[in-house]
mmCIF file of C-alpha atoms in Angstrom:
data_model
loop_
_atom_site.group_PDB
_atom_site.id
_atom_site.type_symbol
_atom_site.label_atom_id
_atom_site.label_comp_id
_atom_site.label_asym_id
_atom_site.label_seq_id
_atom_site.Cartn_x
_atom_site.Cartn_y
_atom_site.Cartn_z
ATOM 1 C CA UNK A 1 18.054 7.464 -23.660
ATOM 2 C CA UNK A 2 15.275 9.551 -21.887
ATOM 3 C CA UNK A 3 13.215 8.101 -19.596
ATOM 4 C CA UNK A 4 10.684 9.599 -17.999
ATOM 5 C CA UNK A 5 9.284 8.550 -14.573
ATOM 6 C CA UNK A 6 5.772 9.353 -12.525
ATOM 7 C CA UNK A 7 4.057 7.966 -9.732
ATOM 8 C CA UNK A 8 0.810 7.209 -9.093
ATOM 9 C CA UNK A 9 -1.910 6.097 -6.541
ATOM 10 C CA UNK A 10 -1.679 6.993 -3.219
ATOM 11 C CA UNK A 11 1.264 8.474 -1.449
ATOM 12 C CA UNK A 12 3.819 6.399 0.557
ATOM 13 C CA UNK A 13 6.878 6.218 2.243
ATOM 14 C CA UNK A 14 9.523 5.187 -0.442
ATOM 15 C CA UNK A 15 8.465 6.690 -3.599
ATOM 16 C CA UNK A 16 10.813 9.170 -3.722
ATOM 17 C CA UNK A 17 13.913 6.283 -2.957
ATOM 18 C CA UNK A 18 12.669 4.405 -5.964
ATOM 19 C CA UNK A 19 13.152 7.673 -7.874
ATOM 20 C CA UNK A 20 16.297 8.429 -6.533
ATOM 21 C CA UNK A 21 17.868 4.867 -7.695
ATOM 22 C CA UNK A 22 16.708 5.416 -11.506
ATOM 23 C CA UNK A 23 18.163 8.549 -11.959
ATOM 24 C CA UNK A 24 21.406 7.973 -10.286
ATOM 25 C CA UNK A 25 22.118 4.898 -12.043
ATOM 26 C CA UNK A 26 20.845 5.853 -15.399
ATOM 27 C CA UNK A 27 22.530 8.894 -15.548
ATOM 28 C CA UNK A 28 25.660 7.574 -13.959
ATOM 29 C CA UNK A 29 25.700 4.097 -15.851
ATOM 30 C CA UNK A 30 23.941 4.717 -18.704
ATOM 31 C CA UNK A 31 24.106 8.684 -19.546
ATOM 32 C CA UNK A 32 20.375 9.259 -19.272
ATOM 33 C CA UNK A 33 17.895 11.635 -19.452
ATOM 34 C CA UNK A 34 14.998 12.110 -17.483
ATOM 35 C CA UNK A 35 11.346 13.720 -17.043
ATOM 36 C CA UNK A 36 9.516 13.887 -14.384
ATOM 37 C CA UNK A 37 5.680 13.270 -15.121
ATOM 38 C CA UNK A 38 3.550 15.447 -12.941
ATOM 39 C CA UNK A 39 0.565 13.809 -10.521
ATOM 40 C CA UNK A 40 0.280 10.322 -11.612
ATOM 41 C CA UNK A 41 -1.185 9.443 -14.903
ATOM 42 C CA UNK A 42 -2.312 13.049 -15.290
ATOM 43 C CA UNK A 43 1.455 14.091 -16.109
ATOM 44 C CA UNK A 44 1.721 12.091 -19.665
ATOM 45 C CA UNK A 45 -2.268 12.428 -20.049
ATOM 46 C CA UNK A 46 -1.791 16.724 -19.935
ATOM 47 C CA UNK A 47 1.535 16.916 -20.959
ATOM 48 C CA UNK A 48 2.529 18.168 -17.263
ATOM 49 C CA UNK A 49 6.369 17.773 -16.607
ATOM 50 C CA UNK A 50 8.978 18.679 -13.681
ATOM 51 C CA UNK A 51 12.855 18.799 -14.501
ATOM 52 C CA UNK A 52 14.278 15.383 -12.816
ATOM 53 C CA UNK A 53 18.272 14.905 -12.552
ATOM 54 C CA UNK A 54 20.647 14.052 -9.724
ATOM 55 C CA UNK A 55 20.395 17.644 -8.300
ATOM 56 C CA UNK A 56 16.245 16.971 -8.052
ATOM 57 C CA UNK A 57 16.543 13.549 -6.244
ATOM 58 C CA UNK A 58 19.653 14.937 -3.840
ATOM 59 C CA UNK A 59 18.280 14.503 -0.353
ATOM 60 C CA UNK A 60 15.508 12.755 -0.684
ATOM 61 C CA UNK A 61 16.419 8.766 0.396
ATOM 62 C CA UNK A 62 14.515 9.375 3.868
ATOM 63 C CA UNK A 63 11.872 12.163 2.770
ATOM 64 C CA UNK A 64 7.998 10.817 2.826
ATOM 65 C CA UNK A 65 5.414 11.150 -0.138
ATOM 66 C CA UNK A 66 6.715 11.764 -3.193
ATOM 67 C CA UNK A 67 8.382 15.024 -5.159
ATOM 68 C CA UNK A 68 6.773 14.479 -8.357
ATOM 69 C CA UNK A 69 3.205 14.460 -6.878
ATOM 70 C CA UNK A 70 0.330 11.909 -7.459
ATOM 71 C CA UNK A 71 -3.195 11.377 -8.129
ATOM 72 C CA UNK A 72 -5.809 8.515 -8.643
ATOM 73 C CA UNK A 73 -6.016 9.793 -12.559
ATOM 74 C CA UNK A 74 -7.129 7.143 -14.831
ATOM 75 C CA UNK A 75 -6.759 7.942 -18.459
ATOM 76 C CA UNK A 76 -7.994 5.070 -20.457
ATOM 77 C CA UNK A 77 -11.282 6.642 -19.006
ATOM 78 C CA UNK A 78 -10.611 9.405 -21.375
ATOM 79 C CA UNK A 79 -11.984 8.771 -24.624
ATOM 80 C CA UNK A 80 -8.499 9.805 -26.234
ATOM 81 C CA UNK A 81 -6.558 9.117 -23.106
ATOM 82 C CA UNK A 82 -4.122 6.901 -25.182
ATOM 83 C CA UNK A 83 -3.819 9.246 -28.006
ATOM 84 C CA UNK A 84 -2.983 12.018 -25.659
ATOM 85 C CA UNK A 85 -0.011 9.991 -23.860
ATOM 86 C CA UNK A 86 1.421 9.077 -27.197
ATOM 87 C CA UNK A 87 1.606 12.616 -28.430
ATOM 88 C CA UNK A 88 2.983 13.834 -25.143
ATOM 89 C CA UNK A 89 5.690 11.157 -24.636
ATOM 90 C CA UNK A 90 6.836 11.678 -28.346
ATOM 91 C CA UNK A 91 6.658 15.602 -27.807
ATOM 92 C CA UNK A 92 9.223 15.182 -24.404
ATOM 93 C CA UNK A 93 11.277 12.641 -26.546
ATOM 94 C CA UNK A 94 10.601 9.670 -24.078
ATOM 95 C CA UNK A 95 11.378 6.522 -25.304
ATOM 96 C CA UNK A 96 10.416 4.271 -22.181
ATOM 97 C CA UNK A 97 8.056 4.852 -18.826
ATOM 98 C CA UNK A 98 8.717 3.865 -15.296
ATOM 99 C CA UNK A 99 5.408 3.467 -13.837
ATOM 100 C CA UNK A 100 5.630 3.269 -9.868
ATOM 101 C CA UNK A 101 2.438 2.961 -8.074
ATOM 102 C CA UNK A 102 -0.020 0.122 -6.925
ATOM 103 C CA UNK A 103 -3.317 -2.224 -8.440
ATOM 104 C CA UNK A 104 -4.711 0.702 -9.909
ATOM 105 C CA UNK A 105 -2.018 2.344 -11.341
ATOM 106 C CA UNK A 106 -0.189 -0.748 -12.508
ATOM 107 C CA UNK A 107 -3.587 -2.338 -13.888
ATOM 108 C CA UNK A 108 -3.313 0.583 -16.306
ATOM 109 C CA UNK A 109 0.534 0.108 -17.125
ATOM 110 C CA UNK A 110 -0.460 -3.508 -18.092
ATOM 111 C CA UNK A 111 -3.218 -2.399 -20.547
ATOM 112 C CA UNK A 112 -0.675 0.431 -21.953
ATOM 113 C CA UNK A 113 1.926 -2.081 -22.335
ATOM 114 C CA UNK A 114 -0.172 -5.079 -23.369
ATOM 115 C CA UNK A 115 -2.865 -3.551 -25.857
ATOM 116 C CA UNK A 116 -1.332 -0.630 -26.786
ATOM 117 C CA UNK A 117 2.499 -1.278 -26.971
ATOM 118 C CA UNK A 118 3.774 1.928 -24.782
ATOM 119 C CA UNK A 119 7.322 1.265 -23.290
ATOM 120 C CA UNK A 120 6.366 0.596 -20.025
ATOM 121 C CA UNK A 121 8.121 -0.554 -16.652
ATOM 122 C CA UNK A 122 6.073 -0.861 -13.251
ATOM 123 C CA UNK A 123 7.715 -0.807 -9.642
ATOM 124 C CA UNK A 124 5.430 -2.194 -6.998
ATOM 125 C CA UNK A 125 4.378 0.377 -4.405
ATOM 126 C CA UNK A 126 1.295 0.401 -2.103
ATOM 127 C CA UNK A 127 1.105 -0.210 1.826
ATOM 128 C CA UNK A 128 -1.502 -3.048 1.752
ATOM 129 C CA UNK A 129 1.301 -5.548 0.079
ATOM 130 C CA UNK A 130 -1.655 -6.634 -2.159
ATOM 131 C CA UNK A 131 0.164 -7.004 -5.373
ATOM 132 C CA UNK A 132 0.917 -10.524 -6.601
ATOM 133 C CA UNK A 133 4.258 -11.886 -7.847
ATOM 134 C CA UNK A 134 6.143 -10.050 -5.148
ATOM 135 C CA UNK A 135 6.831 -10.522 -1.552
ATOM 136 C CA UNK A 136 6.769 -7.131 -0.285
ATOM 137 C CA UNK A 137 5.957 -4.036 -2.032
ATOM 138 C CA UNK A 138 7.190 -0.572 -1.004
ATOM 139 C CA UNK A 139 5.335 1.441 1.663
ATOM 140 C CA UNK A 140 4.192 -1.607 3.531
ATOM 141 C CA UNK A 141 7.329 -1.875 5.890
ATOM 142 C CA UNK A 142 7.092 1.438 7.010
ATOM 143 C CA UNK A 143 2.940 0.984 7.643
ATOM 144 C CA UNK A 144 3.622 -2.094 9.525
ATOM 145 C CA UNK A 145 5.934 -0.264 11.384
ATOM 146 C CA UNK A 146 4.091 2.776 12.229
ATOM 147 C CA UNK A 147 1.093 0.873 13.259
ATOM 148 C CA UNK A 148 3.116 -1.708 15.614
ATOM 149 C CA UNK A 149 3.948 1.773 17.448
ATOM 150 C CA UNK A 150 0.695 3.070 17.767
ATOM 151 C CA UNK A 151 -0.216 -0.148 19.457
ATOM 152 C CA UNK A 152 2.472 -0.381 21.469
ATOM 153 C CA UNK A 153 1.883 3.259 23.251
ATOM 154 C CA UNK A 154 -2.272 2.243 23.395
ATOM 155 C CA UNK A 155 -1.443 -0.779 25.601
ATOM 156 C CA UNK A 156 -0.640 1.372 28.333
ATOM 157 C CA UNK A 157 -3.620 3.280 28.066
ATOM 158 C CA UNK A 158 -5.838 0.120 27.824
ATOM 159 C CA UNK A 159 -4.507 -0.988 31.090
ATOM 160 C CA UNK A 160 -4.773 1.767 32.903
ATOM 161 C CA UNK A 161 -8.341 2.089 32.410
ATOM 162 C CA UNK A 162 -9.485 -1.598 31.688
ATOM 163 C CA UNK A 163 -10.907 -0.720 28.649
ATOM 164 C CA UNK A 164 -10.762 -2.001 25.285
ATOM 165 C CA UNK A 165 -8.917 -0.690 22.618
ATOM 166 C CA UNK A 166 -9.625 -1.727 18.757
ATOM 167 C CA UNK A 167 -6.889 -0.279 16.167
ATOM 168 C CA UNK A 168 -8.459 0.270 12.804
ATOM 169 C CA UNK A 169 -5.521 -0.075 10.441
ATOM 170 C CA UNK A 170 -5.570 0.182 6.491
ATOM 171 C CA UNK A 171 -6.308 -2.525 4.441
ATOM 172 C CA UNK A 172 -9.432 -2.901 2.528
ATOM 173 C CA UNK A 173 -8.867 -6.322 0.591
ATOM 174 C CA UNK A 174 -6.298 -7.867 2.694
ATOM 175 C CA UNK A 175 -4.899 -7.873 5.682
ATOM 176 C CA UNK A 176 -1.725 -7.875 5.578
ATOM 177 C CA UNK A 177 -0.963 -4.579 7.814
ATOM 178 C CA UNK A 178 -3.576 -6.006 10.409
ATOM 179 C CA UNK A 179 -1.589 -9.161 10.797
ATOM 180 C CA UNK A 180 1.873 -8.274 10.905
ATOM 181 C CA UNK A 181 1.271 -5.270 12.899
ATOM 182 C CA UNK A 182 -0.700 -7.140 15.160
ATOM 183 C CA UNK A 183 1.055 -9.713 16.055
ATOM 184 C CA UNK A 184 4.340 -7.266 16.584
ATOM 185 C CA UNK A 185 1.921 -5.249 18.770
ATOM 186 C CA UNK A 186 1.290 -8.344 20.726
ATOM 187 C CA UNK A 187 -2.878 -7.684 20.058
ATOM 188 C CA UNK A 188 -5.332 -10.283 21.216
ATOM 189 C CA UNK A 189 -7.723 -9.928 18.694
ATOM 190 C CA UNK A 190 -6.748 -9.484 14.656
ATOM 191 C CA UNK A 191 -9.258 -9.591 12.273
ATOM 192 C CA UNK A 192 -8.626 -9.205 8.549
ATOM 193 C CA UNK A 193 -10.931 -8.861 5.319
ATOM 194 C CA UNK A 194 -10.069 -12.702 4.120
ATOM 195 C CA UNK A 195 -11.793 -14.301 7.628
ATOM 196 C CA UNK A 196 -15.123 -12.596 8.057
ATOM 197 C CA UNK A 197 -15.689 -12.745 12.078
ATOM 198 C CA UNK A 198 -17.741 -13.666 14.730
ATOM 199 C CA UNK A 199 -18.543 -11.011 17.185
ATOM 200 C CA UNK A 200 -19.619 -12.801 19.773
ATOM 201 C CA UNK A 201 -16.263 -15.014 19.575
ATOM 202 C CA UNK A 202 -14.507 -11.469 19.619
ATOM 203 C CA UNK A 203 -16.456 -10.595 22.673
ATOM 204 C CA UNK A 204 -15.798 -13.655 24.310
ATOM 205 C CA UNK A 205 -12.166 -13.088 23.645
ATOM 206 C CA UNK A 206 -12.211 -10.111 25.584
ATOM 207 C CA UNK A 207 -13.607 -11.054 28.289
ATOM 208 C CA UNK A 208 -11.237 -13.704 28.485
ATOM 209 C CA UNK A 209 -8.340 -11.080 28.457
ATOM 210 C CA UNK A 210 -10.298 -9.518 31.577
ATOM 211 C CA UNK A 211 -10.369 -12.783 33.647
ATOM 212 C CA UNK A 212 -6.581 -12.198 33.019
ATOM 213 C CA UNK A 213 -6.394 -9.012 34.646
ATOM 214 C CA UNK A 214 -5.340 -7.479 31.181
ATOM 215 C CA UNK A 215 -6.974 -5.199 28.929
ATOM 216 C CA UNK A 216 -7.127 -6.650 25.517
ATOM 217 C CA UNK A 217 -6.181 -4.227 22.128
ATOM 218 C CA UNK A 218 -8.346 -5.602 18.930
ATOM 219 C CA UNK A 219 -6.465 -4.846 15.977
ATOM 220 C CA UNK A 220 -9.173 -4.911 12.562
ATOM 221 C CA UNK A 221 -8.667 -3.990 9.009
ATOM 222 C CA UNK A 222 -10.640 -1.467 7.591
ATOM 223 C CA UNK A 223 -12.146 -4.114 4.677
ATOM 224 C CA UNK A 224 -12.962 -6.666 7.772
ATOM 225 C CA UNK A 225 -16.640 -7.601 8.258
ATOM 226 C CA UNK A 226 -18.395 -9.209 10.332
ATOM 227 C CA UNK A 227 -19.981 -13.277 9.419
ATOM 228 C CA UNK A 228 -23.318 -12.575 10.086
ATOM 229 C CA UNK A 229 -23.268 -8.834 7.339
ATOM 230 C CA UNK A 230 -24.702 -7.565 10.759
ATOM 231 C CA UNK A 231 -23.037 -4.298 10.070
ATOM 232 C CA UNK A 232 -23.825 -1.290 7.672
ATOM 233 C CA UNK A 233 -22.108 1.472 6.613
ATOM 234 C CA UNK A 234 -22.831 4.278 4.870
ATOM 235 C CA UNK A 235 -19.411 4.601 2.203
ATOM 236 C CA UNK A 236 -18.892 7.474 0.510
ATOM 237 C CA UNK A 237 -16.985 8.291 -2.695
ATOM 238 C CA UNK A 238 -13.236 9.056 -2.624
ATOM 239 C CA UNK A 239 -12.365 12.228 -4.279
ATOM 240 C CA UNK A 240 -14.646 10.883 -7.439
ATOM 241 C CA UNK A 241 -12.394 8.302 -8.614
ATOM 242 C CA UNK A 242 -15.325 5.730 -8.119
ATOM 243 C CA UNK A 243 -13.648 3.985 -5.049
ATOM 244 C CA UNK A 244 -15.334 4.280 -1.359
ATOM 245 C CA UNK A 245 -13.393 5.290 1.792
ATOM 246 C CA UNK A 246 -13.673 2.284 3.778
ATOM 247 C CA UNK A 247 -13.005 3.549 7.763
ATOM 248 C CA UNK A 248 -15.903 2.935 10.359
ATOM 249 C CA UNK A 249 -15.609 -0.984 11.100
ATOM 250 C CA UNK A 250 -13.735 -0.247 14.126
ATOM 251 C CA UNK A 251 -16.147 2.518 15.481
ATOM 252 C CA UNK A 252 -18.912 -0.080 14.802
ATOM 253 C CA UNK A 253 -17.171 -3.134 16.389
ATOM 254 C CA UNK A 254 -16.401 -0.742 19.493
ATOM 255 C CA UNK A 255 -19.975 -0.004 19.920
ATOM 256 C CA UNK A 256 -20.791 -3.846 19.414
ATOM 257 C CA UNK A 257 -18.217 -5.031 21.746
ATOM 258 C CA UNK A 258 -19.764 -2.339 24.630
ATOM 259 C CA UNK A 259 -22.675 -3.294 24.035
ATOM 260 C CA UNK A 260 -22.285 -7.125 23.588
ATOM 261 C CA UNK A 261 -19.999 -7.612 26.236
ATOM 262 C CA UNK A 262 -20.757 -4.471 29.013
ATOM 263 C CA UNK A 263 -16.974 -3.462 28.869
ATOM 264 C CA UNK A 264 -15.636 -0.264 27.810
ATOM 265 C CA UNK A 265 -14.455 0.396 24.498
ATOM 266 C CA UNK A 266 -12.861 3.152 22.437
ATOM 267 C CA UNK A 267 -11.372 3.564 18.532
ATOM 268 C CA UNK A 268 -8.131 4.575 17.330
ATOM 269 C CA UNK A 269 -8.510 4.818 13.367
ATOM 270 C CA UNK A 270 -4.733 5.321 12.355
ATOM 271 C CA UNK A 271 -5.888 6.339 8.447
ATOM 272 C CA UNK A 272 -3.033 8.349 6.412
ATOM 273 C CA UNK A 273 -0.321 8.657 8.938
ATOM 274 C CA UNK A 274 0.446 4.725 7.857
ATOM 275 C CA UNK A 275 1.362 6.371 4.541
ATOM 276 C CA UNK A 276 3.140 9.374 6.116
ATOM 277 C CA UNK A 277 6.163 10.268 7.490
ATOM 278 C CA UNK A 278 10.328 8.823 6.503
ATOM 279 C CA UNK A 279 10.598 5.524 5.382
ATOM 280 C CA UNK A 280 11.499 2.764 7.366
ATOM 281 C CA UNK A 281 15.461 1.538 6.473
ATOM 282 C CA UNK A 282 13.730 -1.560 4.852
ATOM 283 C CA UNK A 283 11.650 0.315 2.781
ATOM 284 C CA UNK A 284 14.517 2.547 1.783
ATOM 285 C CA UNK A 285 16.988 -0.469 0.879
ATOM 286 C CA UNK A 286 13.638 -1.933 -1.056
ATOM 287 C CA UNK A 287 13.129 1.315 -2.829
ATOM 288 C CA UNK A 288 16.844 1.465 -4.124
ATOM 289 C CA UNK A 289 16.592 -1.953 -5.393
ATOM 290 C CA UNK A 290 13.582 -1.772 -7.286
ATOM 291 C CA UNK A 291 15.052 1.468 -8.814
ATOM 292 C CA UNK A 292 18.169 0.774 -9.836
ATOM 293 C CA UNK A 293 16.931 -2.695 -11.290
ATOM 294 C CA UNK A 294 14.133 -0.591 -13.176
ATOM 295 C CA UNK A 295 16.464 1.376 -14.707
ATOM 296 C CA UNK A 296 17.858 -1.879 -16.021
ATOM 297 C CA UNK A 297 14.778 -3.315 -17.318
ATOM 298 C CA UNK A 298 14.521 -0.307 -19.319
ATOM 299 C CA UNK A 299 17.854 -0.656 -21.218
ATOM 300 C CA UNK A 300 17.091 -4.349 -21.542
ATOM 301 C CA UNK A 301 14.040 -3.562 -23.699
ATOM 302 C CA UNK A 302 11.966 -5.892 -21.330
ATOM 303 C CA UNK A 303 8.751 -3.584 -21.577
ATOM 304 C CA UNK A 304 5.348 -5.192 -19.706
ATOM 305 C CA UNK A 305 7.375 -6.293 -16.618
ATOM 306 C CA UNK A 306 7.301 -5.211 -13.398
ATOM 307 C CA UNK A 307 10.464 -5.368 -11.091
ATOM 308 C CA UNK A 308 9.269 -7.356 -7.767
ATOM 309 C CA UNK A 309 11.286 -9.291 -4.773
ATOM 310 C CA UNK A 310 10.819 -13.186 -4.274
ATOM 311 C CA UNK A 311 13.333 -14.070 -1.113
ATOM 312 C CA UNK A 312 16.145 -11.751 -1.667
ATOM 313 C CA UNK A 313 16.012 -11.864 -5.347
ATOM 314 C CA UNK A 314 14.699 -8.758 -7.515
ATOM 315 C CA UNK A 315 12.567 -10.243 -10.602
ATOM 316 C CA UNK A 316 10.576 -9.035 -13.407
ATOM 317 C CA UNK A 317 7.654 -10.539 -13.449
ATOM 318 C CA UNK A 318 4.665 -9.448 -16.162
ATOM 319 C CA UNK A 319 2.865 -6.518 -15.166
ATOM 320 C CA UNK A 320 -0.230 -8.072 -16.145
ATOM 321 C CA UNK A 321 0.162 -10.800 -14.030
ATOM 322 C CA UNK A 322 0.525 -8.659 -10.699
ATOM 323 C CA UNK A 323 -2.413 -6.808 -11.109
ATOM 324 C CA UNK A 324 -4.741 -9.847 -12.262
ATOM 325 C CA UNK A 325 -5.318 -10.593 -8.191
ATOM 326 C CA UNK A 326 -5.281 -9.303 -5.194
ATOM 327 C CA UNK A 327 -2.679 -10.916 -2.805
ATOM 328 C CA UNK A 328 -4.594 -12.465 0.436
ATOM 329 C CA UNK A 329 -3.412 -13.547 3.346
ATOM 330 C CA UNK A 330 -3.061 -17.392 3.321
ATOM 331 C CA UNK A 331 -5.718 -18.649 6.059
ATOM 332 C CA UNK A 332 -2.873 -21.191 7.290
ATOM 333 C CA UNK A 333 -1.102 -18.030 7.969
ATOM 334 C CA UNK A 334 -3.830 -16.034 9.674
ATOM 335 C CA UNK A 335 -4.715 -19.506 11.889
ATOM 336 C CA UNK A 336 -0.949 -19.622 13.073
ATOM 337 C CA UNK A 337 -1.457 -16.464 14.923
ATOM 338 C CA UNK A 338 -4.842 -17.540 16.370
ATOM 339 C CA UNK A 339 -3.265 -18.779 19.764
ATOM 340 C CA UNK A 340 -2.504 -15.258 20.818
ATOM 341 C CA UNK A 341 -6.071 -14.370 20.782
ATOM 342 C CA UNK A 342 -8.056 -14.454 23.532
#
């Protein structure tokens, strides 16, 4: 059979592990073929294709971003986008897609699948853990970790001037980096985009830390906003694929809490190196799995699905279904961690 593979979206850590797994178990247990689809969506939509075999994927388990490129391309944009993929997967002989990437990317593997009837597979990738019908996606281990780091080294800093610290982490819908990371990092504020907040609470909440003789860290995602739509920022398009860049809550909520509260405060906006950098082991043994159980999905035929993990089993659940929400973070969740503030 040939297969060919792309990934799409932004860049994270584990792309290249979920590549690794196809090829080396369909070539080994199934005697497959493979292409490579160039730069997301834009590989079957121009016809753009690297060579992909065991020799390609050699060495690449613990290497960040992702050999076969990607981009934010949408082609059902294109008025013949669909035409265009047809001709190109029937020109390279592919008889079934492996689509790893995130909402975006997925959301258009559903409509391929669903409307149009292309042999497609999806394989849950994106840092924010967003996607529904799976408990962890890859790239959001290794975020979490990196992030948890970052705070750990700023504590010492906030101490050692008594000043406050807020950690803008990734996340525009949910919260799920701020959280985790967060409460690993032992912060004393976490807000999230599902809990719009108070700033005056926040402010109060530092101060508290201060009676304590500590200096508190205030860990916000970048889709977090305040209660009272006090702030404004001025978003500007990313890289014309009709989304916004998001950063600038924490700059603002530094200013606020200075101002609000008369205490020092500074930003640390972590942006891209969340999605940088080796995988963390979990995110590599995640990787493999969804892999080599894509592969499988291909050979059984079960086109539309998505692999996905729920506990420590790997599913297929429909690809339509992931992408029809955005996975929040329960508020029972978020209050549990609530005693830590302050």
């Amino acid at each position: 059979m040939r297969v060919g593979v792309l990934t799409g979206g932004r860049d994270c850590p584990g792309l290249n592990a979920v590549v690794r797994a196809v090829v080396r178990k369909g070539v080994q247990n199934y005697g497959d073929e493979f292409v490579g689809f160039v730069d997301g969506w834009r590989g079957p939509l121009d016809g753009d294709t690297v060579p992909l075999d065991i020799p390609a994927v050699r060495g690449t388990l613990p290497r960040g971003g992702t050999i076969l490129g990607s981009s934010r391309t949408h082609p059902l944009d294109h008025p013949d986008g669909v035409r265009r993929i047809r001709d190109n997967l029937a020109k390279y002989e592919v008889e079934a897609l492996i689509t790893i990437g995130g909402r975006d990317t997925l959301g258009t593997a559903a409509r391929l699948a669903d409307e149009y009837g292309l042999p497609i597979v999806g394989v849950p990738k994106t840092i924010d853990n967003d996607l529904s019908g799976t408990d962890y996606t890859v790239g959001y281990d290794t975020a979490v970790s990196v992030a948890t780091a970052a705070i750990d080294r700023l504590h010492t800093t906030a101490e050692s001037h008594k000043r406050v610290l807020v950690v803008e982490v990734m996340g525009g819908d949910s919260g799920w980096i701020a959280l985790r990371s967060g409460l690993a990092g032992g912060a004393n504020v976490i807000l999230i985009p599902e809990q719009p907040f108070d700033v005056d609470q926040v402010c109060a909440w530092v101060t508290s830390r201060f009676r304590a003789s500590y200096a508190p860290i205030v860990v916000v995602g970048e889709g977090a906003r305040p209660r009272d739509g006090s702030m404004v920022l001025q978003h500007t398009p990313a890289g014309g694929t009709g989304q916004v860049r998001l950063s600038g809550v924490g700059e603002w909520l530094a200013r606020e809490i200075e101002h609000r509260s008369g205490k020092e405060a500074r930003t640390t906006v972590l942006g891209h190196i969340q999605r940088g950098g080796s995988p963390s082991p979990f995110d590599r043994w995640l990787a493999t799995r969804f892999g080599l159980h894509a592969i499988d999905a291909v050979h059984d035929g079960d086109f539309g699905t998505m692999v996905a993990l729920q506990g420590t089993d790997v599913v297929r659940v429909p690809i339509s279904e992931a992408t029809a929400r955005v996975r929040k973070v329960d508020p029972k969740l978020y209050e549990e961690v609530g005693v830590f503030f302050g």
